[in-house]
Short mmCIF file of C-alpha atoms and ligand atoms in Angstrom, two decimals:
data_model
loop_
_atom_site.label_atom_id
_atom_site.label_comp_id
_atom_site.label_asym_id
_atom_site.label_seq_id
_atom_site.Cartn_x
_atom_site.Cartn_y
_atom_site.Cartn_z
CA MET A 1 53.51 -2.33 -22.24
CA LEU A 2 53.19 -5.96 -21.17
CA GLN A 3 52.75 -4.79 -17.61
CA LEU A 4 49.97 -2.39 -18.71
CA ALA A 5 48.22 -5.20 -20.65
CA THR A 6 48.49 -7.50 -17.64
CA SER A 7 47.05 -4.86 -15.34
CA PHE A 8 44.24 -4.23 -17.80
CA GLY A 9 43.54 -7.96 -17.96
CA VAL A 10 43.38 -8.15 -14.18
CA LEU A 11 41.04 -5.17 -14.16
CA LEU A 12 38.81 -6.79 -16.79
CA ALA A 13 38.73 -10.01 -14.84
CA PHE A 14 37.76 -8.07 -11.71
CA VAL A 15 35.03 -6.17 -13.55
CA SER A 16 33.54 -9.30 -15.05
CA PHE A 17 33.73 -11.05 -11.66
CA ALA A 18 32.01 -8.08 -10.03
CA ALA A 19 29.32 -8.05 -12.72
CA ALA A 20 28.66 -11.72 -12.03
CA GLN A 21 27.79 -10.88 -8.45
CA SER A 22 24.56 -9.38 -7.20
CA ALA A 23 24.62 -5.92 -5.66
CA VAL A 24 23.73 -5.25 -2.06
CA TRP A 25 19.95 -5.77 -1.69
CA GLY A 26 19.84 -7.54 -5.07
CA GLN A 27 18.44 -11.02 -5.63
CA CYS A 28 20.96 -13.84 -5.42
CA GLY A 29 18.86 -16.98 -5.54
CA GLY A 30 15.47 -18.61 -5.42
CA ILE A 31 13.33 -20.89 -7.58
CA GLY A 32 13.44 -19.68 -11.18
CA TRP A 33 16.35 -17.28 -10.53
CA THR A 34 18.98 -17.50 -13.24
CA GLY A 35 21.13 -14.52 -12.24
CA ALA A 36 24.18 -14.24 -10.01
CA THR A 37 24.20 -16.35 -6.89
CA THR A 38 27.03 -14.60 -5.08
CA CYS A 39 27.03 -11.13 -3.58
CA VAL A 40 29.41 -8.21 -3.80
CA SER A 41 31.86 -7.81 -0.98
CA GLY A 42 30.29 -6.52 2.21
CA SER A 43 27.04 -8.40 1.71
CA VAL A 44 25.87 -11.96 2.21
CA CYS A 45 23.41 -13.99 0.16
CA THR A 46 20.58 -14.59 2.62
CA TYR A 47 17.66 -16.99 2.15
CA GLN A 48 14.32 -15.16 2.44
CA ASN A 49 12.00 -17.77 1.00
CA ASP A 50 12.10 -20.54 -1.59
CA TYR A 51 11.66 -17.97 -4.33
CA TYR A 52 13.94 -15.23 -3.12
CA SER A 53 17.40 -14.95 -1.61
CA GLN A 54 18.81 -11.47 -1.18
CA CYS A 55 22.24 -9.87 -0.71
CA LEU A 56 21.99 -8.30 2.72
CA PRO A 57 24.74 -6.03 4.07
CA SER A 58 26.99 -7.91 6.46
CA THR A 59 26.84 -4.79 8.65
CA ALA A 60 23.06 -4.59 8.81
CA SER A 61 23.02 -4.33 12.57
CA ALA A 62 25.06 -1.12 12.66
CA THR A 63 23.49 1.92 14.23
CA SER A 64 23.75 4.72 11.71
CA VAL A 65 23.18 5.36 8.06
CA GLY A 66 26.36 5.66 6.07
CA THR A 67 28.37 4.66 3.05
CA SER A 68 30.85 1.85 3.22
CA THR A 69 33.55 1.03 0.72
CA THR A 70 34.76 -2.54 0.69
CA SER A 71 37.22 -3.91 -1.85
CA GLY A 72 36.37 -1.17 -4.28
CA THR A 73 32.62 -1.71 -3.95
CA THR A 74 30.71 1.25 -2.56
CA SER A 75 27.34 0.64 -1.04
CA THR A 76 24.99 2.66 1.07
CA VAL A 77 24.23 0.78 4.24
CA ALA A 78 20.94 1.84 5.73
CA THR A 79 20.97 0.63 9.27
CA THR A 80 18.37 -0.43 11.72
CA SER A 81 17.10 1.36 14.78
CA THR A 82 15.81 -1.93 16.09
CA SER A 83 19.01 -3.93 16.00
CA SER A 84 18.43 -5.62 19.36
CA ALA A 85 14.93 -6.71 18.42
CA PRO A 86 14.17 -10.32 17.56
CA ALA A 87 14.33 -10.73 13.80
CA SER A 88 11.68 -12.25 11.62
CA THR A 89 12.14 -15.98 11.16
CA ALA A 90 9.26 -16.87 8.84
CA ASN A 91 10.26 -17.95 5.36
CA ILE A 92 7.19 -18.25 3.23
CA GLY A 93 6.37 -14.91 1.54
CA LEU A 94 3.39 -12.86 2.68
CA ASN A 95 1.46 -13.20 -0.56
CA VAL A 96 2.13 -16.93 -0.65
CA ALA A 97 0.78 -17.16 2.91
CA ALA A 98 -2.27 -15.06 1.99
CA LYS A 99 -3.08 -17.25 -1.00
CA ALA A 100 -2.61 -20.43 1.01
CA ALA A 101 -5.22 -18.98 3.40
CA GLY A 102 -7.67 -18.55 0.52
CA LYS A 103 -7.16 -14.81 0.03
CA LEU A 104 -6.65 -13.06 -3.26
CA TYR A 105 -3.57 -11.11 -2.26
CA LEU A 106 -1.36 -9.52 0.36
CA GLY A 107 -0.35 -6.16 -1.07
CA SER A 108 1.53 -2.95 -0.43
CA ALA A 109 1.05 0.69 -1.21
CA THR A 110 3.88 2.42 -3.01
CA ASP A 111 4.66 5.89 -4.27
CA ASN A 112 6.49 7.06 -7.37
CA PRO A 113 9.46 8.81 -5.72
CA GLU A 114 10.38 5.52 -3.99
CA LEU A 115 10.65 3.68 -7.26
CA THR A 116 14.19 4.96 -7.81
CA ASP A 117 15.25 2.92 -4.76
CA THR A 118 16.31 -0.35 -6.34
CA ALA A 119 16.57 -2.25 -3.08
CA TYR A 120 13.05 -1.17 -2.19
CA VAL A 121 11.71 -2.05 -5.64
CA ALA A 122 13.34 -5.50 -5.53
CA ILE A 123 11.26 -6.44 -2.50
CA LEU A 124 8.10 -4.69 -3.74
CA SER A 125 8.40 -6.60 -7.02
CA ASP A 126 8.68 -9.96 -5.32
CA SER A 127 5.28 -11.48 -5.96
CA THR A 128 5.81 -14.07 -3.26
CA GLU A 129 5.65 -11.14 -0.83
CA PHE A 130 3.16 -8.86 -2.61
CA GLY A 131 0.40 -9.84 -5.00
CA GLN A 132 -1.09 -6.37 -5.22
CA ILE A 133 0.02 -2.73 -5.30
CA THR A 134 -1.84 0.47 -4.50
CA PRO A 135 -0.44 3.79 -5.73
CA GLY A 136 -0.25 5.92 -2.56
CA ASN A 137 -0.61 9.27 -4.31
CA SER A 138 -0.34 9.15 -8.08
CA MET A 139 -3.99 8.44 -8.92
CA LYS A 140 -5.43 11.08 -6.61
CA TRP A 141 -7.27 14.09 -7.98
CA ASP A 142 -4.37 16.55 -7.55
CA ALA A 143 -2.13 14.17 -9.51
CA THR A 144 -4.55 13.17 -12.26
CA GLU A 145 -6.54 16.36 -12.96
CA PRO A 146 -4.54 19.25 -11.51
CA SER A 147 -6.48 21.75 -13.59
CA GLN A 148 -9.91 21.26 -15.06
CA GLY A 149 -9.92 18.98 -18.07
CA THR A 150 -6.14 18.52 -18.05
CA PHE A 151 -5.42 14.93 -17.14
CA SER A 152 -2.09 13.42 -16.22
CA PHE A 153 -1.67 9.68 -15.97
CA ALA A 154 2.10 9.30 -16.01
CA GLY A 155 2.62 8.55 -12.30
CA GLY A 156 -0.24 6.07 -12.20
CA ASP A 157 0.93 4.44 -15.42
CA THR A 158 4.35 3.84 -13.88
CA VAL A 159 2.83 1.99 -10.93
CA VAL A 160 0.41 0.01 -13.10
CA ASN A 161 3.20 -1.01 -15.47
CA LEU A 162 5.39 -2.11 -12.57
CA ALA A 163 2.55 -4.21 -11.17
CA LYS A 164 1.90 -5.72 -14.58
CA ALA A 165 5.55 -6.63 -15.02
CA ASN A 166 5.43 -8.33 -11.63
CA GLY A 167 2.10 -10.08 -12.19
CA GLN A 168 0.48 -8.07 -9.38
CA LEU A 169 -3.06 -6.71 -9.04
CA VAL A 170 -3.69 -2.98 -8.67
CA ARG A 171 -6.18 -1.20 -6.42
CA GLY A 172 -7.04 2.23 -7.84
CA HIS A 173 -6.91 4.96 -5.20
CA ASN A 174 -8.99 7.14 -5.50
CA CYS A 175 -11.67 9.03 -7.47
CA VAL A 176 -13.35 11.33 -4.95
CA TRP A 177 -11.72 12.49 -1.71
CA HIS A 178 -11.77 15.75 0.22
CA ASN A 179 -7.98 15.69 0.55
CA GLN A 180 -5.31 16.21 -2.11
CA LEU A 181 -8.04 17.95 -4.04
CA PRO A 182 -6.93 20.80 -6.27
CA SER A 183 -8.27 24.22 -5.33
CA TRP A 184 -10.00 24.54 -8.70
CA VAL A 185 -12.42 21.91 -7.34
CA SER A 186 -12.54 22.78 -3.64
CA SER A 187 -12.75 26.55 -4.13
CA GLY A 188 -14.42 26.74 -7.53
CA ASN A 189 -17.82 27.76 -6.15
CA PHE A 190 -19.53 25.44 -8.62
CA ASN A 191 -23.27 24.93 -8.45
CA ALA A 192 -24.69 21.41 -8.09
CA THR A 193 -25.09 20.81 -11.81
CA ALA A 194 -21.53 21.88 -12.58
CA LEU A 195 -19.94 19.92 -9.72
CA ALA A 196 -21.94 16.78 -10.58
CA SER A 197 -20.54 16.99 -14.09
CA ILE A 198 -17.01 17.55 -12.75
CA VAL A 199 -17.24 14.48 -10.50
CA GLU A 200 -18.66 12.38 -13.30
CA THR A 201 -16.00 13.48 -15.79
CA HIS A 202 -13.16 12.96 -13.33
CA CYS A 203 -14.20 9.45 -12.29
CA SER A 204 -15.14 8.42 -15.78
CA THR A 205 -11.87 9.66 -17.26
CA ILE A 206 -9.45 8.14 -14.77
CA VAL A 207 -11.28 4.82 -14.50
CA SER A 208 -11.49 4.61 -18.32
CA HIS A 209 -7.80 5.30 -18.67
CA TRP A 210 -6.93 2.18 -16.68
CA LYS A 211 -9.89 0.12 -17.91
CA GLY A 212 -9.22 -3.60 -17.72
CA GLN A 213 -6.07 -3.10 -15.65
CA MET A 214 -7.46 -2.58 -12.17
CA TYR A 215 -8.72 -5.11 -9.68
CA SER A 216 -10.70 -2.42 -7.88
CA TRP A 217 -11.17 1.30 -7.33
CA ASP A 218 -11.65 3.27 -4.14
CA VAL A 219 -14.30 5.37 -5.85
CA ILE A 220 -15.20 7.24 -2.68
CA ASN A 221 -12.62 7.82 0.04
CA GLU A 222 -13.40 8.85 3.64
CA PRO A 223 -16.95 10.20 3.30
CA PHE A 224 -17.71 10.18 7.04
CA ASN A 225 -16.64 11.96 10.19
CA ASP A 226 -15.74 9.77 13.15
CA ASP A 227 -19.18 10.28 14.71
CA GLY A 228 -20.86 8.86 11.62
CA THR A 229 -22.05 12.17 10.22
CA TRP A 230 -21.18 13.07 6.65
CA ARG A 231 -17.94 14.93 6.08
CA THR A 232 -18.86 18.44 5.03
CA ASP A 233 -16.47 18.77 2.11
CA VAL A 234 -17.20 20.53 -1.17
CA PHE A 235 -18.89 17.43 -2.55
CA TYR A 236 -21.35 16.99 0.32
CA ASN A 237 -21.91 20.71 0.74
CA THR A 238 -22.83 21.12 -2.92
CA LEU A 239 -24.38 17.79 -3.86
CA ASN A 240 -25.48 16.36 -0.51
CA THR A 241 -24.97 12.58 -0.65
CA THR A 242 -25.67 12.31 -4.38
CA TYR A 243 -21.99 12.64 -5.28
CA VAL A 244 -21.52 9.05 -4.10
CA SER A 245 -23.90 7.55 -6.63
CA ILE A 246 -22.72 9.91 -9.38
CA ALA A 247 -19.15 8.71 -8.91
CA LEU A 248 -20.04 5.01 -8.54
CA LYS A 249 -22.20 5.00 -11.66
CA ALA A 250 -19.53 6.80 -13.67
CA ALA A 251 -16.90 4.32 -12.53
CA ARG A 252 -19.08 1.31 -13.35
CA ALA A 253 -19.77 2.65 -16.84
CA ALA A 254 -16.07 3.35 -17.38
CA ASP A 255 -14.81 -0.10 -16.35
CA PRO A 256 -17.53 -2.67 -15.71
CA ALA A 257 -14.97 -5.26 -14.56
CA ALA A 258 -13.41 -3.21 -11.76
CA LYS A 259 -14.74 -3.75 -8.24
CA LEU A 260 -16.06 -0.49 -6.85
CA TYR A 261 -15.27 0.33 -3.23
CA ILE A 262 -15.92 2.95 -0.62
CA ASN A 263 -12.90 3.24 1.66
CA ASP A 264 -12.58 4.75 5.14
CA TYR A 265 -10.72 4.63 8.45
CA ASN A 266 -12.03 4.03 11.97
CA ILE A 267 -14.71 1.70 10.64
CA GLU A 268 -12.72 -1.47 11.40
CA GLY A 269 -14.57 -2.07 14.67
CA SER A 270 -18.27 -1.57 15.25
CA GLY A 271 -19.43 1.93 16.20
CA ALA A 272 -21.19 4.99 14.84
CA LYS A 273 -18.93 5.40 11.83
CA ALA A 274 -19.13 1.72 10.85
CA THR A 275 -22.91 1.90 11.22
CA ALA A 276 -23.04 4.93 8.96
CA MET A 277 -21.05 3.03 6.33
CA LEU A 278 -23.31 -0.03 6.66
CA ASN A 279 -26.35 2.17 6.20
CA LEU A 280 -24.81 3.85 3.16
CA VAL A 281 -24.16 0.48 1.52
CA LYS A 282 -27.73 -0.64 2.25
CA GLN A 283 -29.11 2.59 0.78
CA LEU A 284 -26.97 2.30 -2.36
CA GLN A 285 -28.10 -1.30 -2.84
CA ALA A 286 -31.73 -0.30 -2.36
CA ASP A 287 -31.28 2.45 -4.94
CA GLY A 288 -29.63 0.12 -7.47
CA VAL A 289 -26.30 1.97 -7.32
CA PRO A 290 -23.26 -0.24 -8.02
CA ILE A 291 -21.21 -1.03 -4.91
CA ASP A 292 -18.97 -4.09 -4.66
CA GLY A 293 -16.87 -3.56 -1.58
CA VAL A 294 -15.91 -1.58 1.48
CA GLY A 295 -12.27 -0.89 2.29
CA PHE A 296 -11.19 -0.79 5.92
CA GLN A 297 -8.03 1.29 5.95
CA GLY A 298 -6.60 -0.13 9.19
CA HIS A 299 -4.34 2.65 10.44
CA PHE A 300 -3.93 1.28 13.93
CA ILE A 301 -1.93 1.97 17.10
CA VAL A 302 0.07 -0.81 18.78
CA GLY A 303 -1.91 -2.32 21.66
CA ALA A 304 -5.09 -0.46 20.75
CA LEU A 305 -6.93 -2.52 18.16
CA PRO A 306 -10.71 -2.50 18.16
CA SER A 307 -11.98 -5.76 19.66
CA THR A 308 -14.75 -6.29 17.11
CA ILE A 309 -12.89 -6.39 13.80
CA GLN A 310 -14.04 -9.83 12.67
CA ALA A 311 -17.69 -9.34 13.67
CA ASN A 312 -17.71 -5.96 11.98
CA LEU A 313 -16.24 -7.34 8.74
CA GLU A 314 -18.94 -10.03 8.85
CA ALA A 315 -21.66 -7.38 9.23
CA PHE A 316 -20.53 -5.95 5.90
CA THR A 317 -20.09 -9.21 4.02
CA ALA A 318 -23.59 -10.16 5.21
CA LEU A 319 -24.79 -7.44 2.81
CA GLY A 320 -23.38 -9.44 -0.08
CA ILE A 321 -20.35 -7.22 -0.72
CA GLU A 322 -16.67 -8.00 -0.31
CA VAL A 323 -14.35 -6.29 2.15
CA ALA A 324 -10.61 -5.69 2.25
CA ILE A 325 -8.10 -4.22 4.67
CA THR A 326 -6.72 -1.52 2.42
CA GLU A 327 -4.10 0.57 4.24
CA LEU A 328 -2.84 -1.48 7.17
CA ASP A 329 -0.12 -0.12 9.44
CA ILE A 330 0.25 -0.28 13.22
CA ARG A 331 2.22 2.60 14.66
CA MET A 332 3.94 3.04 18.00
CA THR A 333 5.50 5.80 20.05
CA LEU A 334 9.20 5.77 19.26
CA PRO A 335 11.70 4.45 20.08
CA ALA A 336 10.67 0.96 19.09
CA THR A 337 11.38 -1.43 21.94
CA ASP A 338 11.37 -5.20 21.88
CA ALA A 339 8.14 -5.15 23.89
CA LEU A 340 6.43 -2.79 21.42
CA LEU A 341 7.65 -4.83 18.46
CA ALA A 342 6.34 -7.99 20.10
CA GLN A 343 2.95 -6.38 20.69
CA GLN A 344 2.96 -5.09 17.12
CA LYS A 345 3.57 -8.64 15.89
CA LYS A 346 0.52 -9.79 17.88
CA ASP A 347 -1.57 -6.93 16.53
CA TYR A 348 -0.67 -7.67 12.92
CA GLN A 349 -1.58 -11.30 13.57
CA THR A 350 -4.92 -10.28 15.06
CA VAL A 351 -5.89 -8.14 12.06
CA ILE A 352 -4.82 -10.77 9.53
CA SER A 353 -6.61 -13.53 11.48
CA ALA A 354 -9.82 -11.49 11.41
CA CYS A 355 -9.60 -11.12 7.63
CA LYS A 356 -8.69 -14.76 7.24
CA ALA A 357 -11.74 -15.83 9.24
CA VAL A 358 -14.14 -13.90 7.03
CA THR A 359 -14.64 -15.48 3.61
CA GLY A 360 -15.61 -12.21 1.96
CA CYS A 361 -12.46 -10.45 3.19
CA ILE A 362 -10.51 -10.81 0.00
CA GLY A 363 -7.13 -9.34 0.85
CA VAL A 364 -4.94 -7.05 2.90
CA THR A 365 -2.80 -4.13 1.75
CA ILE A 366 -0.08 -2.63 3.93
CA TRP A 367 0.28 1.15 3.58
CA ASP A 368 3.78 0.70 2.28
CA TYR A 369 5.71 -2.26 3.51
CA THR A 370 8.68 -0.43 5.02
CA ASP A 371 9.21 2.17 7.74
CA LYS A 372 11.56 3.83 5.26
CA TYR A 373 8.60 5.25 3.34
CA SER A 374 5.78 5.22 5.87
CA TRP A 375 3.52 8.29 6.03
CA VAL A 376 3.27 7.97 9.83
CA PRO A 377 6.28 9.92 11.23
CA SER A 378 5.51 13.03 9.21
CA THR A 379 1.89 13.02 10.36
CA PHE A 380 2.15 11.81 13.97
CA SER A 381 5.09 13.45 15.66
CA GLY A 382 7.17 10.97 17.69
CA GLN A 383 5.41 7.93 16.24
CA GLY A 384 6.41 5.47 13.58
CA ALA A 385 7.85 1.97 13.06
CA ALA A 386 4.40 1.01 11.80
CA CYS A 387 5.33 -1.37 8.99
CA PRO A 388 6.52 -5.00 8.79
CA TRP A 389 9.89 -4.08 7.29
CA ASP A 390 12.11 -1.56 9.10
CA ALA A 391 13.81 1.48 7.58
CA ASN A 392 16.68 -0.81 6.63
CA LEU A 393 14.39 -2.99 4.56
CA LEU A 394 14.83 -5.76 7.09
CA ARG A 395 11.84 -7.78 8.20
CA LYS A 396 10.51 -7.13 11.69
CA PRO A 397 8.62 -9.47 14.03
CA ALA A 398 5.44 -7.99 12.52
CA TYR A 399 6.25 -9.95 9.36
CA ASP A 400 5.97 -13.17 11.33
CA GLY A 401 2.73 -11.90 12.86
CA ILE A 402 1.24 -11.56 9.38
CA VAL A 403 2.34 -15.07 8.41
CA ALA A 404 0.98 -16.45 11.69
CA GLY A 405 -2.33 -14.67 11.07
CA PHE A 406 -2.72 -16.34 7.71
CA GLN A 407 -1.68 -19.71 9.12
CA SER A 408 -3.83 -19.54 12.27
O1 G3I B 1 3.79 16.47 -4.09
C1 G3I B 1 4.29 17.37 -3.10
C2 G3I B 1 5.67 17.86 -3.47
O2 G3I B 1 5.57 18.62 -4.65
C3 G3I B 1 6.22 18.69 -2.31
O3 G3I B 1 7.53 19.04 -2.59
C4 G3I B 1 6.21 17.90 -1.02
C5 G3I B 1 6.65 18.73 0.18
O4 G3I B 1 6.13 18.25 1.38
O5 G3I B 1 4.88 17.47 -0.76
C6 G3I B 1 4.37 16.63 -1.79
O6 G3I B 1 3.08 16.26 -1.45
C7 G3I B 1 2.97 15.28 -0.41
C8 G3I B 1 2.26 14.07 -0.98
O7 G3I B 1 2.02 13.12 0.03
C9 G3I B 1 3.06 13.41 -2.10
O8 G3I B 1 4.28 12.97 -1.61
C10 G3I B 1 2.18 15.87 0.72
O9 G3I B 1 2.91 16.91 1.35
C11 G3I B 1 1.84 14.79 1.73
O10 G3I B 1 0.95 15.32 2.71
C12 G3I B 1 1.17 13.63 1.04
O11 G3I B 1 0.92 12.65 2.02
C13 G3I B 1 0.07 11.60 1.59
C14 G3I B 1 -1.23 11.65 2.39
O12 G3I B 1 -2.04 10.55 2.02
C15 G3I B 1 -2.02 12.93 2.15
O13 G3I B 1 -3.15 12.90 2.92
C16 G3I B 1 0.78 10.30 1.87
O14 G3I B 1 1.94 10.19 1.05
C17 G3I B 1 -0.18 9.13 1.59
O15 G3I B 1 0.43 7.93 2.00
C18 G3I B 1 -1.44 9.34 2.39
O16 G3I B 1 -2.33 8.28 2.13
C19 G3I B 1 -3.61 8.35 2.78
C20 G3I B 1 -4.60 7.65 1.88
O17 G3I B 1 -4.59 8.23 0.61
C21 G3I B 1 -6.01 7.71 2.49
N1 G3I B 1 -6.02 7.19 3.83
C22 G3I B 1 -5.03 7.76 4.73
C23 G3I B 1 -3.62 7.64 4.15
C24 G3I B 1 -2.58 8.16 5.11
O18 G3I B 1 -2.73 9.52 5.33
#
């Protein structure tokens, strides 16, 4: 009996000791941190910045994904495919660096399924790294109004509440887009009057739902083809260009404080598509339609950035609107090599420097901070490694490129 009690006591002591330690990937230090400052066996408390130290697996340079059991502690060790690459050495926090450079935020996209990944959420929630979040899918039309008049806000609410808890801004994404559009809209054969009302109701309803909680909205997403002609989706085909002003006016009425953006890709450098966007903004302004900003998505390829990013951003801010890099990632053909990662670091620095140099470029959002959840590999076969954190949630040289861009 005594022996049983002693064993139980030892077990209790072990449990309470274990509970006093942070889990792998958990926080273990930093200014304001009052939790555990030691890590469970198999991980090491590692300084990331003054505000955040993290328990990183001692085996983080292994070469496969697996589960390790050390001293009774089981942890999944996601490993890196870039173990020989130079690691990030900067220790400031991307959002801290952005703010020091006079920007409003450095942010990340996220998506609801990822929010069960506690290690991922710990980094996303660190406001020294990210001052802004964009929901990658949960505010899109197929998520918010899957059938006419039936609205669903749960996924978006989850992201907004997370951002609120972390003191982070939210960019709403998006009201009107040809993609992820339910077939009741795209194939409904509505006439112009009916579709105008549908656009107005959709934008008004989703923007109203999050009234007062959003920094900005991508009211219109990707209206142009790469040659600068209008994308012939159901909105353009039925309403010509009027859907743009219908949506912008509805959004303004629904939340007067939210900045209203049009967002697109391949407009980061000058060219036909950027010119089309400039002309659209000028026309909207001439017509008295509310427009506050243009979002430059920034889905780039390593070593192939446009050479005119800064001048192009300035052409837009000269119209009196703000601009933001809204979906930045810089992909490469896999496998990632040290040379590609070094070029990627330079490319991130170049993009950030361009935004830094333009007063009206208010912030930069990465289209999810980690390769673990990047959209790239499933869309571009054989490509990936586009983000500043690798699939192991370890910082890549690109992280240092971002810091250097803000500090240049
Ligand atoms: O929701 C379904 C799920 O029910 C199903 O089981 C699963 C099977 O594949 O698919 C799920 O839908 C996926 C959706 O993301 C939600 O996860 C789609 O297949 C997938 O295509 C979709 O990809 C999104 C993509 O937009 C769609 O175009 C990406 O996550 C999202 O990051 C990406 O974001 C866009 C921006 O909105 C606009 N700019 C370009 C950017 C990258 O494509």
